[in-house]
Tab-separated table of C-alpha atoms (C1' of nucleotides) in Angstrom:
chain	number	residue	atom	x	y	z
C	1	MET	CA	0.139	0.114	0.133
C	2	ASP	CA	1.347	3.936	-0.293
C	3	SER	CA	1.933	5.287	2.550
C	4	SER	CA	3.765	8.217	0.823
C	5	VAL	CA	0.678	10.169	1.697
C	6	PRO	CA	0.680	11.514	5.360
C	7	GLU	CA	-2.927	10.808	5.085
C	8	ARG	CA	-3.066	7.375	4.364
C	9	ARG	CA	0.239	6.158	6.433
C	10	LEU	CA	-3.326	6.586	9.187
C	11	ALA	CA	-4.571	4.330	6.650
C	12	ALA	CA	-1.841	1.682	6.933
C	13	LEU	CA	-0.458	1.879	9.958
C	14	VAL	CA	-4.643	1.272	11.027
C	15	SER	CA	-4.576	-1.186	9.004
C	16	ASP	CA	-1.944	-3.379	10.850
C	17	TRP	CA	-2.798	-3.063	12.809
C	18	TYR	CA	-5.662	-4.342	11.968
C	19	ALA	CA	-4.680	-7.122	11.058
C	20	GLU	CA	-2.948	-8.649	14.694
C	21	HIS	CA	-5.677	-6.931	16.976
C	22	ALA	CA	-9.070	-7.828	15.568
C	23	ARG	CA	-12.205	-9.798	16.792
C	24	GLU	CA	-12.785	-12.699	14.481
C	25	LEU	CA	-16.304	-11.528	14.316
C	26	PRO	CA	-18.551	-14.324	11.789
C	27	TRP	CA	-19.867	-11.546	9.329
C	28	ARG	CA	-15.612	-10.983	8.546
C	29	ALA	CA	-16.003	-14.762	7.464
C	30	PRO	CA	-14.747	-14.963	4.261
C	31	GLY	CA	-17.268	-16.056	1.489
C	32	VAL	CA	-19.420	-14.784	3.925
C	33	SER	CA	-23.259	-13.323	1.504
C	34	ALA	CA	-24.183	-10.357	1.281
C	35	TRP	CA	-26.921	-10.711	2.978
C	36	ALA	CA	-25.284	-11.793	5.289
C	37	VAL	CA	-23.382	-8.410	5.743
C	38	LEU	CA	-26.527	-6.746	5.012
C	39	VAL	CA	-28.600	-8.241	7.584
C	40	SER	CA	-25.393	-7.668	10.457
C	41	GLU	CA	-25.041	-3.924	9.428
C	42	ILE	CA	-29.388	-3.538	10.137
C	43	MET	CA	-28.797	-5.077	13.826
C	44	LEU	CA	-25.313	-3.625	14.408
C	45	GLN	CA	-27.220	0.089	13.760
C	46	GLN	CA	-27.589	1.539	18.034
C	47	THR	CA	-26.835	-2.548	18.715
C	48	PRO	CA	-23.315	-3.525	20.054
C	49	VAL	CA	-22.219	-6.881	18.665
C	50	HIS	CA	-22.284	-8.666	21.285
C	51	ARG	CA	-25.827	-9.027	21.580
C	52	VAL	CA	-26.127	-8.858	17.474
C	53	LEU	CA	-24.104	-12.471	17.185
C	54	PRO	CA	-26.588	-14.729	18.423
C	55	VAL	CA	-29.633	-12.926	17.099
C	56	TRP	CA	-27.819	-12.987	13.869
C	57	ARG	CA	-26.319	-16.210	13.974
C	58	GLU	CA	-29.820	-17.047	14.623
C	59	TRP	CA	-31.316	-15.021	11.232
C	60	LEU	CA	-29.065	-16.598	9.025
C	61	ALA	CA	-28.984	-19.847	9.142
C	62	ARG	CA	-33.684	-19.848	9.162
C	63	TRP	CA	-32.766	-17.494	6.905
C	64	PRO	CA	-30.811	-17.919	4.611
C	65	THR	CA	-30.994	-15.535	1.111
C	66	PRO	CA	-33.765	-12.480	1.470
C	67	GLN	CA	-36.235	-14.714	0.002
C	68	ASP	CA	-36.379	-16.860	2.528
C	69	LEU	CA	-37.404	-13.660	5.049
C	70	ALA	CA	-39.308	-11.848	2.369
C	71	VAL	CA	-41.904	-14.579	2.261
C	72	GLU	CA	-42.151	-14.386	6.298
C	73	PRO	CA	-44.517	-12.916	8.067
C	74	ALA	CA	-43.797	-9.884	9.719
C	75	ALA	CA	-45.062	-11.139	13.221
C	76	GLU	CA	-42.624	-13.699	13.657
C	77	VAL	CA	-40.079	-11.119	11.630
C	78	ILE	CA	-40.683	-9.288	14.882
C	79	ARG	CA	-40.241	-12.101	17.112
C	80	ALA	CA	-37.631	-13.078	15.659
C	81	TRP	CA	-35.905	-9.933	16.555
C	82	GLY	CA	-35.781	-10.524	20.440
C	83	ARG	CA	-34.574	-7.755	22.550
C	84	LEU	CA	-32.630	-5.685	20.009
C	85	GLY	CA	-34.011	-2.965	20.086
C	86	TYR	CA	-36.374	-0.009	17.913
C	87	PRO	CA	-38.338	-2.696	15.819
C	88	ARG	CA	-38.442	-0.544	13.333
C	89	ARG	CA	-35.434	-2.383	12.139
C	90	ALA	CA	-36.972	-5.312	11.820
C	91	LEU	CA	-40.465	-4.538	10.390
C	92	ARG	CA	-37.614	-2.028	7.324
C	93	LEU	CA	-35.226	-5.335	7.196
C	94	HIS	CA	-38.200	-7.524	6.836
C	95	GLU	CA	-39.513	-5.119	4.104
C	96	CYS	CA	-36.125	-4.678	2.084
C	97	ALA	CA	-35.518	-7.921	1.224
C	98	LYS	CA	-39.766	-8.213	-0.715
C	99	ALA	CA	-37.809	-5.068	-2.158
C	100	LEU	CA	-34.607	-7.685	-3.086
C	101	VAL	CA	-37.401	-10.325	-4.222
C	102	ASP	CA	-39.870	-7.274	-6.023
C	103	ARG	CA	-36.946	-5.195	-7.797
C	104	HIS	CA	-33.914	-7.089	-7.610
C	105	ALA	CA	-34.586	-10.821	-8.423
C	106	GLY	CA	-34.167	-11.638	-4.740
C	107	GLU	CA	-29.857	-10.719	-4.905
C	108	VAL	CA	-28.072	-7.621	-2.651
C	109	PRO	CA	-26.857	-5.107	-4.970
C	110	ARG	CA	-23.345	-3.149	-4.818
C	111	GLU	CA	-24.809	0.430	-6.169
C	112	VAL	CA	-24.286	2.707	-3.610
C	113	ASP	CA	-28.514	4.866	-4.873
C	114	ALA	CA	-29.385	1.212	-4.787
C	115	LEU	CA	-28.349	0.054	-1.860
C	116	LEU	CA	-29.894	3.612	-0.701
C	117	ALA	CA	-33.156	3.165	-2.133
C	118	LEU	CA	-34.543	0.645	0.348
C	119	PRO	CA	-36.424	0.755	3.550
C	120	GLY	CA	-34.092	0.843	6.964
C	121	ILE	CA	-30.147	1.861	4.735
C	122	GLY	CA	-28.728	4.627	4.455
C	123	SER	CA	-25.244	6.492	3.742
C	124	TYR	CA	-23.373	4.373	5.960
C	125	THR	CA	-25.206	1.186	5.842
C	126	ALA	CA	-25.147	1.140	2.395
C	127	ARG	CA	-21.797	2.077	1.694
C	128	ALA	CA	-20.722	-0.541	4.457
C	129	VAL	CA	-22.274	-3.141	2.500
C	130	ALA	CA	-20.958	-2.002	-0.802
C	131	VAL	CA	-17.768	-2.099	0.849
C	132	PHE	CA	-17.889	-4.479	2.419
C	133	ALA	CA	-19.839	-7.851	0.601
C	134	TYR	CA	-18.231	-6.539	-2.840
C	135	GLY	CA	-15.793	-4.678	-0.725
C	136	ASP	CA	-15.732	-1.656	-4.107
C	137	ARG	CA	-14.255	2.074	-2.930
C	138	HIS	CA	-15.099	4.058	-1.142
C	139	PRO	CA	-15.614	5.945	2.464
C	140	VAL	CA	-17.783	4.524	5.329
C	141	VAL	CA	-18.665	6.715	7.903
C	142	ASP	CA	-19.556	5.614	10.916
C	143	THR	CA	-20.032	6.616	14.935
C	144	ASN	CA	-17.015	5.407	15.385
C	145	VAL	CA	-14.911	6.299	11.828
C	146	ARG	CA	-15.840	9.991	12.851
C	147	ARG	CA	-14.909	9.859	16.210
C	148	PHE	CA	-10.919	8.653	15.040
C	149	VAL	CA	-10.091	11.211	11.874
C	150	ALA	CA	-11.848	14.205	14.594
C	151	ARG	CA	-9.540	13.267	17.135
C	152	ALA	CA	-6.476	11.321	15.238
C	153	VAL	CA	-6.791	14.206	12.207
C	154	THR	CA	-8.177	17.125	12.868
C	155	ALA	CA	-7.486	17.196	16.464
C	156	LEU	CA	-10.670	17.605	17.953
C	157	GLY	CA	-11.379	15.509	21.184
C	158	ASP	CA	-14.909	14.469	19.634
C	159	ALA	CA	-17.108	14.745	16.312
C	160	GLY	CA	-19.291	17.745	16.022
C	161	PRO	CA	-22.381	16.298	14.719
C	162	PRO	CA	-22.799	14.179	11.538
C	163	ARG	CA	-22.477	15.992	9.277
C	164	THR	CA	-22.372	13.640	6.165
C	165	VAL	CA	-21.035	15.041	3.064
C	166	ALA	CA	-18.557	16.844	4.372
C	167	ASP	CA	-17.851	13.164	6.444
C	168	LEU	CA	-16.895	11.426	2.657
C	169	ALA	CA	-15.407	13.328	2.193
C	170	ALA	CA	-13.253	13.675	5.161
C	171	VAL	CA	-12.673	9.574	4.495
C	172	GLU	CA	-12.257	10.335	0.947
C	173	GLU	CA	-8.655	11.502	2.387
C	174	LEU	CA	-7.829	9.025	3.614
C	175	LEU	CA	-8.966	5.607	1.712
C	176	PRO	CA	-5.378	4.253	-0.360
C	177	ALA	CA	-6.401	4.359	-3.710
C	178	ASP	CA	-7.322	0.470	-4.354
C	179	ALA	CA	-10.136	-0.776	-3.196
C	180	ALA	CA	-9.066	-4.283	-1.110
C	181	ASP	CA	-6.890	-1.637	1.332
C	182	ALA	CA	-9.509	0.359	1.473
C	183	ALA	CA	-11.743	-1.497	2.248
C	184	ARG	CA	-9.619	-3.178	4.526
C	185	ALA	CA	-8.255	0.866	6.012
C	186	SER	CA	-12.162	1.012	6.332
C	187	ILE	CA	-12.998	-1.980	8.820
C	188	ALA	CA	-9.979	-1.045	10.521
C	189	PHE	CA	-10.816	2.516	10.834
C	190	MET	CA	-14.280	1.085	12.812
C	191	GLU	CA	-12.732	-1.710	14.959
C	192	LEU	CA	-10.335	1.177	16.749
C	193	GLY	CA	-12.874	2.828	17.101
C	194	ALA	CA	-14.560	0.498	18.765
C	195	LEU	CA	-11.582	-0.917	21.124
C	196	ILE	CA	-8.566	1.656	21.083
C	197	CYS	CA	-10.242	5.387	19.986
C	198	THR	CA	-13.233	4.755	22.216
C	199	ALA	CA	-15.815	7.457	23.484
C	200	ARG	CA	-15.183	7.262	27.046
C	201	ALA	CA	-11.841	7.198	28.018
C	202	PRO	CA	-9.197	5.747	25.039
C	203	ARG	CA	-6.346	3.987	25.323
C	204	CYS	CA	-4.506	5.357	23.893
C	205	ALA	CA	-1.310	3.557	24.823
C	206	ASP	CA	-2.095	0.886	22.944
C	207	CYS	CA	-3.074	3.093	19.784
C	208	PRO	CA	-0.680	3.082	16.370
C	209	VAL	CA	-1.769	6.172	15.644
C	210	TYR	CA	-0.513	8.166	18.749
C	211	ALA	CA	2.409	8.742	17.448
C	212	GLU	CA	0.861	10.652	14.408
C	213	CYS	CA	-2.484	11.477	15.756
C	214	GLY	CA	-2.991	15.641	16.000
C	215	TRP	CA	-5.510	15.068	19.660
C	216	GLN	CA	-2.173	14.186	20.930
C	217	ARG	CA	0.397	16.746	19.834
C	218	ALA	CA	-1.991	19.350	20.923
C	219	GLY	CA	-2.044	17.903	24.713
C	220	ARG	CA	-5.936	16.049	24.483
C	221	PRO	CA	-7.864	19.152	24.412
C	222	ALA	CA	-11.548	18.790	26.479
C	223	ALA	CA	-14.693	18.662	23.273
C	224	THR	CA	-16.013	22.337	23.044
C	225	GLY	CA	-18.630	22.490	21.446
C	226	PRO	CA	-21.752	21.027	22.988
C	227	ALA	CA	-22.270	17.859	24.521
C	228	ARG	CA	-24.523	15.997	22.846
C	229	LYS	CA	-27.724	15.483	24.491
C	230	VAL	CA	-28.536	11.744	26.366
C	231	GLN	CA	-31.703	10.552	25.436
C	232	LYS	CA	-33.909	10.295	28.547
C	233	PHE	CA	-35.218	6.945	28.147
C	234	ALA	CA	-37.002	5.939	31.579
C	235	GLY	CA	-41.014	7.696	31.368
C	236	THR	CA	-40.774	7.861	28.170
C	237	ASP	CA	-42.451	6.629	25.061
C	238	ARG	CA	-39.719	4.487	23.878
C	239	GLN	CA	-40.598	2.618	27.340
C	240	VAL	CA	-44.661	2.645	26.822
C	241	ARG	CA	-43.860	1.098	23.666
C	242	GLY	CA	-40.890	-1.020	24.261
C	243	LEU	CA	-42.981	-2.928	27.629
C	244	LEU	CA	-46.549	-2.921	24.287
C	245	MET	CA	-44.427	-5.029	21.797
C	246	ALA	CA	-43.066	-7.035	25.086
C	247	VAL	CA	-46.397	-7.691	25.336
C	248	LEU	CA	-46.684	-9.106	22.168
C	249	ARG	CA	-43.631	-10.629	20.749
C	250	GLU	CA	-44.721	-13.063	24.032
C	251	ALA	CA	-48.521	-13.453	23.246
C	252	THR	CA	-49.627	-16.389	21.354
C	253	ALA	CA	-53.043	-15.008	20.581
C	254	PRO	CA	-54.040	-11.940	20.053
C	255	VAL	CA	-54.784	-10.457	23.136
C	256	PRO	CA	-57.919	-8.070	24.554
C	257	ARG	CA	-57.119	-4.283	25.724
C	258	ALA	CA	-56.583	-4.534	28.655
C	259	ALA	CA	-53.341	-7.281	28.882
C	260	LEU	CA	-51.670	-4.055	26.894
C	261	ASP	CA	-53.119	-1.796	29.824
C	262	ALA	CA	-51.967	-3.213	32.388
C	263	VAL	CA	-48.052	-2.287	31.020
C	264	TRP	CA	-48.211	1.121	32.365
C	265	GLN	CA	-49.718	3.682	34.764
C	266	ASP	CA	-50.452	7.265	32.439
C	267	GLY	CA	-53.466	5.805	30.173
C	268	THR	CA	-52.450	9.729	27.681
C	269	GLN	CA	-49.074	8.026	27.258
C	270	ARG	CA	-50.063	4.654	26.966
C	271	ASP	CA	-52.980	5.107	24.340
C	272	ARG	CA	-49.954	7.877	22.493
C	273	ALA	CA	-46.991	4.374	22.545
C	274	LEU	CA	-50.079	2.254	21.315
C	275	ALA	CA	-51.203	4.464	19.069
C	276	GLY	CA	-47.272	5.486	17.470
C	277	LEU	CA	-46.899	1.283	17.452
C	278	LEU	CA	-49.893	0.903	14.853
C	279	ASP	CA	-49.038	4.585	12.567
C	280	ASP	CA	-45.930	2.740	12.823
C	281	GLY	CA	-47.317	-0.438	11.809
C	282	LEU	CA	-46.116	-2.578	14.651
C	283	VAL	CA	-49.076	-3.222	15.744
C	284	HIS	CA	-52.307	-4.464	13.732
C	285	ARG	CA	-55.927	-3.450	15.814
C	286	LEU	CA	-57.853	-6.642	15.331
C	287	ALA	CA	-62.193	-6.923	15.891
C	288	GLY	CA	-63.084	-6.677	19.554
C	289	ASP	CA	-59.988	-4.532	20.373
C	290	ARG	CA	-57.172	-6.852	20.154
C	291	TYR	CA	-54.208	-6.503	19.487
C	292	ALA	CA	-51.762	-8.120	18.137
C	293	LEU	CA	-47.878	-8.106	15.227
C	294	PRO	CA	-48.500	-7.387	12.103
C	295	THR	CA	-49.903	-10.142	9.840
Q	1	DT	C1'	-31.864	20.162	11.122
Q	2	DA	C1'	-32.946	18.434	15.417
Q	3	DT	C1'	-36.458	14.865	17.371
Q	4	DC	C1'	-37.724	10.576	17.940
Q	5	DC	C1'	-36.694	5.612	18.158
Q	6	DG	C1'	-35.816	-0.172	22.676
Q	7	DT	C1'	-32.987	-2.504	25.008
Q	8	DG	C1'	-28.478	-3.165	28.521
Q	9	DG	C1'	-23.633	-2.752	29.788
Q	10	DT	C1'	-19.974	-0.429	32.123
Q	11	DA	C1'	-18.585	2.968	34.973
U	1	DT	C1'	-27.152	4.927	41.411
U	2	DT	C1'	-27.300	8.201	37.454
U	3	DA	C1'	-25.356	8.872	33.323
U	4	DC	C1'	-23.266	7.365	28.816
U	5	DC	C1'	-23.542	4.711	24.625
U	6	DA	C1'	-24.059	1.823	21.460
U	7	DA	C1'	-21.418	-0.369	13.003
U	8	DG	C1'	-28.113	4.366	12.392
U	9	DG	C1'	-32.605	6.188	9.433
U	10	DA	C1'	-35.963	8.531	8.819
U	11	DT	C1'	-39.148	12.343	9.408
DNA sequence: TATCCGTGGTA
DNA sequence: TTACCAAGGAT
């Protein structure tokens, strides 16, 4: 790999580190299908690796192709999602499988624009699939990469708010010219952000970029911008939605309204949460004021 | 652009 | 214990 350009030296250093220290994750194994990679990327959106692992294995064993998932009732998909969180992702992934069958002959496309047009796939996931499943050359920018670039290159303590276009351009500057090298660099940046250049207590002593890190050279300045707002969970509609979904996931038959009313005291908030779930298509209302996961 | 959307591990 | 935060996307 050509590491004569200073910015590209970061890619070389981190890629070498990756070769020694990467976790062995099943969706990185040789020969894994693009579908399997896509499923992993959706599950990993805002959900840690160790929680995704068992569910991903179960899903790929049960639904090894998009067609297999597409023909399944939504209720089964939502149940199999279990407690990964954000069950709308499960619904989107189900819709995505159906779109793959309808529009792409059951195959996962490799073009970023085609991937972006699929339900539940945004800027990060589209490029992650194109790069990690197909080996094409694109910048892949997730929260780990943004944090790494903010520190090593921009010399800031933390990344500011996402700026998709600018973020893509900044990472593009770091990528080697060769597609395979660029793909390796992207997964390596993400892994470094996950294991070393972490949000709270970065392990700089173990970092392969220590000597080149702008943040180190600047004396590790504290984050300046407004601290990212951490969303509350306890007491919010999201908690109520989670409680309602848990009841419906575990039910083997449509449940009466009373069973849902039991999960939360505040009727106004409970009604709002249920209305939201109905609107999202995660819950269906049946005759007799009974409720169930969507068929 | 800011907010909403689950769940659980960690310090 | 509380607060942070984890491979984002949709609106």
